[in-house]
CSV table of C-alpha atoms and ligand atoms in Angstrom, one decimal:
chain,number,residue,atom,x,y,z
A,1,UNK,CA,-45.4,-35.3,-115.9
A,2,UNK,CA,-46.3,-36.4,-112.5
A,3,UNK,CA,-43.5,-35.0,-110.0
A,4,UNK,CA,-42.1,-38.3,-108.4
A,5,UNK,CA,-43.2,-38.6,-104.9
A,6,UNK,CA,-40.3,-41.0,-103.2
A,7,UNK,CA,-36.8,-40.6,-104.6
A,8,UNK,CA,-36.0,-44.3,-106.3
A,9,UNK,CA,-35.0,-47.4,-104.0
A,10,UNK,CA,-31.1,-47.2,-104.7
A,11,UNK,CA,-30.8,-43.8,-103.3
A,12,UNK,CA,-32.7,-44.2,-101.1
A,13,UNK,CA,-30.5,-46.9,-99.4
A,14,UNK,CA,-27.7,-45.2,-100.5
A,15,UNK,CA,-28.4,-41.7,-98.3
A,16,UNK,CA,-29.4,-44.4,-95.9
A,17,UNK,CA,-25.9,-46.2,-95.9
A,18,UNK,CA,-24.0,-42.9,-95.6
A,19,UNK,CA,-23.5,-40.8,-92.0
A,20,UNK,CA,-25.0,-43.9,-90.0
A,21,UNK,CA,-23.6,-42.7,-87.0
A,22,UNK,CA,-26.5,-40.0,-86.9
A,23,UNK,CA,-28.7,-42.5,-86.3
A,24,UNK,CA,-32.2,-41.8,-86.6
A,25,UNK,CA,-31.5,-38.5,-88.8
A,26,UNK,CA,-31.2,-39.3,-92.6
A,27,UNK,CA,-30.0,-36.1,-95.5
A,28,UNK,CA,-34.2,-36.4,-95.5
A,29,UNK,CA,-34.2,-34.5,-92.0
A,30,UNK,CA,-35.8,-31.0,-93.6
A,31,UNK,CA,-35.9,-28.8,-90.3
A,32,UNK,CA,-32.8,-27.0,-88.8
A,33,UNK,CA,-31.9,-29.8,-86.2
A,34,UNK,CA,-30.2,-26.7,-84.3
A,35,UNK,CA,-33.8,-24.9,-83.3
A,36,UNK,CA,-35.5,-27.8,-82.9
A,37,UNK,CA,-33.2,-28.9,-80.2
A,38,UNK,CA,-33.2,-25.7,-79.2
A,39,UNK,CA,-37.1,-25.7,-79.0
A,40,UNK,CA,-37.6,-29.4,-77.2
A,41,UNK,CA,-34.7,-28.1,-74.6
A,42,UNK,CA,-36.9,-25.3,-74.1
A,43,UNK,CA,-40.2,-27.6,-73.9
A,44,UNK,CA,-38.2,-30.1,-71.3
A,45,UNK,CA,-37.4,-27.0,-68.9
A,46,UNK,CA,-41.2,-26.0,-68.8
A,47,UNK,CA,-41.9,-29.6,-68.1
A,48,UNK,CA,-39.5,-29.9,-65.1
A,49,UNK,CA,-40.7,-26.6,-63.7
A,50,UNK,CA,-44.3,-27.6,-64.3
A,51,UNK,CA,-43.5,-30.7,-62.4
A,52,UNK,CA,-41.1,-29.0,-59.1
A,53,UNK,CA,-44.8,-26.5,-58.8
A,54,UNK,CA,-46.7,-29.4,-59.2
A,55,UNK,CA,-45.2,-31.8,-56.3
A,56,UNK,CA,-44.8,-28.5,-54.3
A,57,UNK,CA,-48.6,-27.8,-54.3
A,58,UNK,CA,-49.3,-30.9,-54.1
A,59,UNK,CA,-47.8,-31.3,-50.5
A,60,UNK,CA,-49.0,-27.9,-49.6
A,61,UNK,CA,-52.5,-28.3,-50.4
A,62,UNK,CA,-54.4,-28.0,-47.4
A,63,UNK,CA,-57.7,-26.8,-45.9
A,64,UNK,CA,-61.0,-29.0,-46.5
A,65,UNK,CA,-61.2,-29.3,-49.8
A,66,UNK,CA,-57.3,-30.0,-50.2
A,67,UNK,CA,-58.2,-34.1,-51.2
A,68,UNK,CA,-59.2,-34.0,-54.6
A,69,UNK,CA,-57.6,-30.9,-55.4
A,70,UNK,CA,-54.0,-32.6,-54.4
A,71,UNK,CA,-54.9,-35.2,-55.8
A,72,UNK,CA,-55.3,-33.4,-59.2
A,73,UNK,CA,-52.0,-31.8,-58.4
A,74,UNK,CA,-50.4,-35.2,-58.0
A,75,UNK,CA,-51.6,-36.9,-61.6
A,76,UNK,CA,-50.6,-33.4,-63.6
A,77,UNK,CA,-46.8,-33.7,-62.1
A,78,UNK,CA,-46.5,-37.0,-63.2
A,79,UNK,CA,-47.6,-36.4,-66.2
A,80,UNK,CA,-45.8,-33.8,-67.0
A,81,UNK,CA,-42.8,-35.8,-65.7
A,82,UNK,CA,-43.6,-38.2,-68.3
A,83,UNK,CA,-43.1,-36.0,-70.9
A,84,UNK,CA,-40.2,-34.6,-69.6
A,85,UNK,CA,-38.9,-38.3,-70.5
A,86,UNK,CA,-40.4,-38.1,-73.9
A,87,UNK,CA,-38.6,-34.7,-75.5
A,88,UNK,CA,-35.5,-36.1,-73.7
A,89,UNK,CA,-35.8,-38.7,-75.2
A,90,UNK,CA,-36.7,-37.1,-78.4
A,91,UNK,CA,-33.6,-34.6,-78.1
A,92,UNK,CA,-31.3,-37.7,-78.0
A,93,UNK,CA,-33.1,-39.1,-81.2
A,94,UNK,CA,-31.9,-36.1,-82.7
A,95,UNK,CA,-28.3,-36.3,-81.6
A,96,UNK,CA,-28.7,-33.7,-79.0
A,97,UNK,CA,-28.1,-33.5,-74.9
A,98,UNK,CA,-31.1,-33.2,-72.8
A,99,UNK,CA,-30.3,-29.6,-70.7
A,100,UNK,CA,-31.4,-30.8,-67.1
A,101,UNK,CA,-28.7,-28.3,-65.8
A,102,UNK,CA,-30.7,-26.8,-62.7
A,103,UNK,CA,-28.8,-23.4,-63.0
A,104,UNK,CA,-30.6,-23.3,-66.3
A,105,UNK,CA,-33.7,-24.4,-66.0
A,106,UNK,CA,-35.9,-21.8,-64.9
A,107,UNK,CA,-34.0,-19.3,-67.3
A,108,UNK,CA,-35.7,-21.2,-70.2
A,109,UNK,CA,-38.6,-22.4,-69.3
A,110,UNK,CA,-41.6,-20.7,-70.5
A,111,UNK,CA,-43.6,-21.5,-67.6
A,112,UNK,CA,-42.8,-20.0,-64.1
A,113,UNK,CA,-42.2,-21.1,-60.8
A,114,UNK,CA,-45.2,-19.8,-58.7
A,115,UNK,CA,-45.6,-21.2,-55.0
A,116,UNK,CA,-48.8,-19.5,-54.1
A,117,UNK,CA,-50.2,-19.5,-50.8
A,118,UNK,CA,-53.9,-20.9,-50.8
A,119,UNK,CA,-55.6,-24.0,-53.2
A,120,UNK,CA,-57.1,-20.7,-55.1
A,121,UNK,CA,-53.7,-19.0,-55.8
A,122,UNK,CA,-52.0,-22.9,-56.8
A,123,UNK,CA,-55.1,-23.5,-59.2
A,124,UNK,CA,-54.4,-20.3,-60.9
A,125,UNK,CA,-51.2,-20.1,-61.0
A,126,UNK,CA,-51.2,-23.9,-62.5
A,127,UNK,CA,-53.8,-22.4,-65.1
A,128,UNK,CA,-51.9,-19.8,-66.1
A,129,UNK,CA,-48.9,-22.2,-66.0
A,130,UNK,CA,-51.2,-24.6,-68.6
A,131,UNK,CA,-52.2,-21.5,-71.2
A,132,UNK,CA,-48.7,-20.6,-71.5
A,133,UNK,CA,-47.4,-23.9,-72.3
A,134,UNK,CA,-50.5,-24.1,-74.5
A,135,UNK,CA,-49.7,-21.1,-76.0
A,136,UNK,CA,-45.9,-22.4,-76.6
A,137,UNK,CA,-46.3,-25.4,-77.7
A,138,UNK,CA,-49.0,-24.3,-80.3
A,139,UNK,CA,-46.2,-22.0,-81.3
A,140,UNK,CA,-43.3,-24.7,-81.9
A,141,UNK,CA,-45.9,-27.0,-84.2
A,142,UNK,CA,-46.7,-24.1,-86.0
A,143,UNK,CA,-42.9,-23.3,-86.5
A,144,UNK,CA,-41.6,-27.4,-87.3
A,145,UNK,CA,-44.5,-27.4,-89.9
A,146,UNK,CA,-44.2,-30.5,-91.9
A,147,UNK,CA,-40.5,-30.1,-91.7
A,148,UNK,CA,-39.9,-33.0,-88.7
A,149,UNK,CA,-42.9,-35.2,-88.2
A,150,UNK,CA,-41.9,-36.9,-85.7
A,151,UNK,CA,-41.2,-34.3,-83.1
A,152,UNK,CA,-44.5,-32.4,-84.2
A,153,UNK,CA,-46.6,-35.7,-83.6
A,154,UNK,CA,-45.0,-35.4,-80.1
A,155,UNK,CA,-45.7,-31.8,-79.3
A,156,UNK,CA,-49.4,-32.2,-80.5
A,157,UNK,CA,-50.1,-35.6,-78.6
A,158,UNK,CA,-48.3,-33.8,-75.1
A,159,UNK,CA,-50.6,-29.9,-75.9
A,160,UNK,CA,-53.9,-32.2,-76.1
A,161,UNK,CA,-52.5,-33.4,-72.5
A,162,UNK,CA,-51.6,-29.4,-71.8
A,163,UNK,CA,-55.2,-28.5,-72.9
A,164,UNK,CA,-56.7,-31.2,-70.9
A,165,UNK,CA,-55.3,-30.1,-68.2
A,166,UNK,CA,-56.0,-26.6,-68.7
A,167,UNK,CA,-60.1,-28.1,-68.7
A,168,UNK,CA,-59.0,-30.1,-64.7
A,169,UNK,CA,-57.9,-26.6,-63.4
A,170,UNK,CA,-60.5,-24.3,-64.8
A,171,UNK,CA,-63.2,-27.2,-63.4
A,172,UNK,CA,-62.2,-27.4,-60.1
A,173,UNK,CA,-61.8,-23.9,-59.7
A,174,UNK,CA,-65.3,-23.8,-60.6
A,175,UNK,CA,-66.7,-26.4,-58.5
A,176,UNK,CA,-64.6,-24.8,-55.1
A,177,UNK,CA,-67.2,-23.1,-52.8
A,178,UNK,CA,-67.2,-19.2,-53.7
A,179,UNK,CA,-65.9,-18.5,-49.9
A,180,UNK,CA,-62.6,-21.0,-50.6
A,181,UNK,CA,-62.7,-19.0,-54.1
A,182,UNK,CA,-62.1,-15.3,-52.4
A,183,UNK,CA,-60.3,-15.9,-49.8
A,184,UNK,CA,-58.7,-12.4,-49.7
A,185,UNK,CA,-62.1,-10.8,-49.0
A,186,UNK,CA,-63.4,-10.5,-45.2
B,1,LIG,FE1,-46.8,-31.3,-69.6
B,2,LIG,FE1,-49.5,-29.9,-67.7
């Protein structure tokens, strides 16, 4: 006999009615909520550190080639802030609290806050950070599997944007003239 795909409607309704204080989190939630919340808070810390690093680079970018690069840094900073907000929203939906305590951010962030001095340093540091983010989002997605489709979809959407960011930075690095790309050589 074929396995029944859905619970019968009476059971579904009964389960939805129980624990209504849990909001979006129902008995059908299959993931380990504490672990998912921890993962989402780490992603949040990563995004905030990325906002700060991109903002710093946006204001500090200087030189003849700075304008296009700075514009890209600002665009990325704003998109990382958007990711931070989406993650915070999902954390609260799951009954958690977004950890925005400045003292915890650097410790939990997967990417680093590196200031860099030249335009090239900044581009490279941001590319490294994006590559870290790509790896960690991919791992989170694999961990969640099919146990929390909404968190998974959010992480997949963010991952796609981080991949675009990495590609943008790679293109900028490639299009900078050779003398800018080798700033430390005489
Ligand atoms: Fe992001
Ligand atoms: Fe990014």
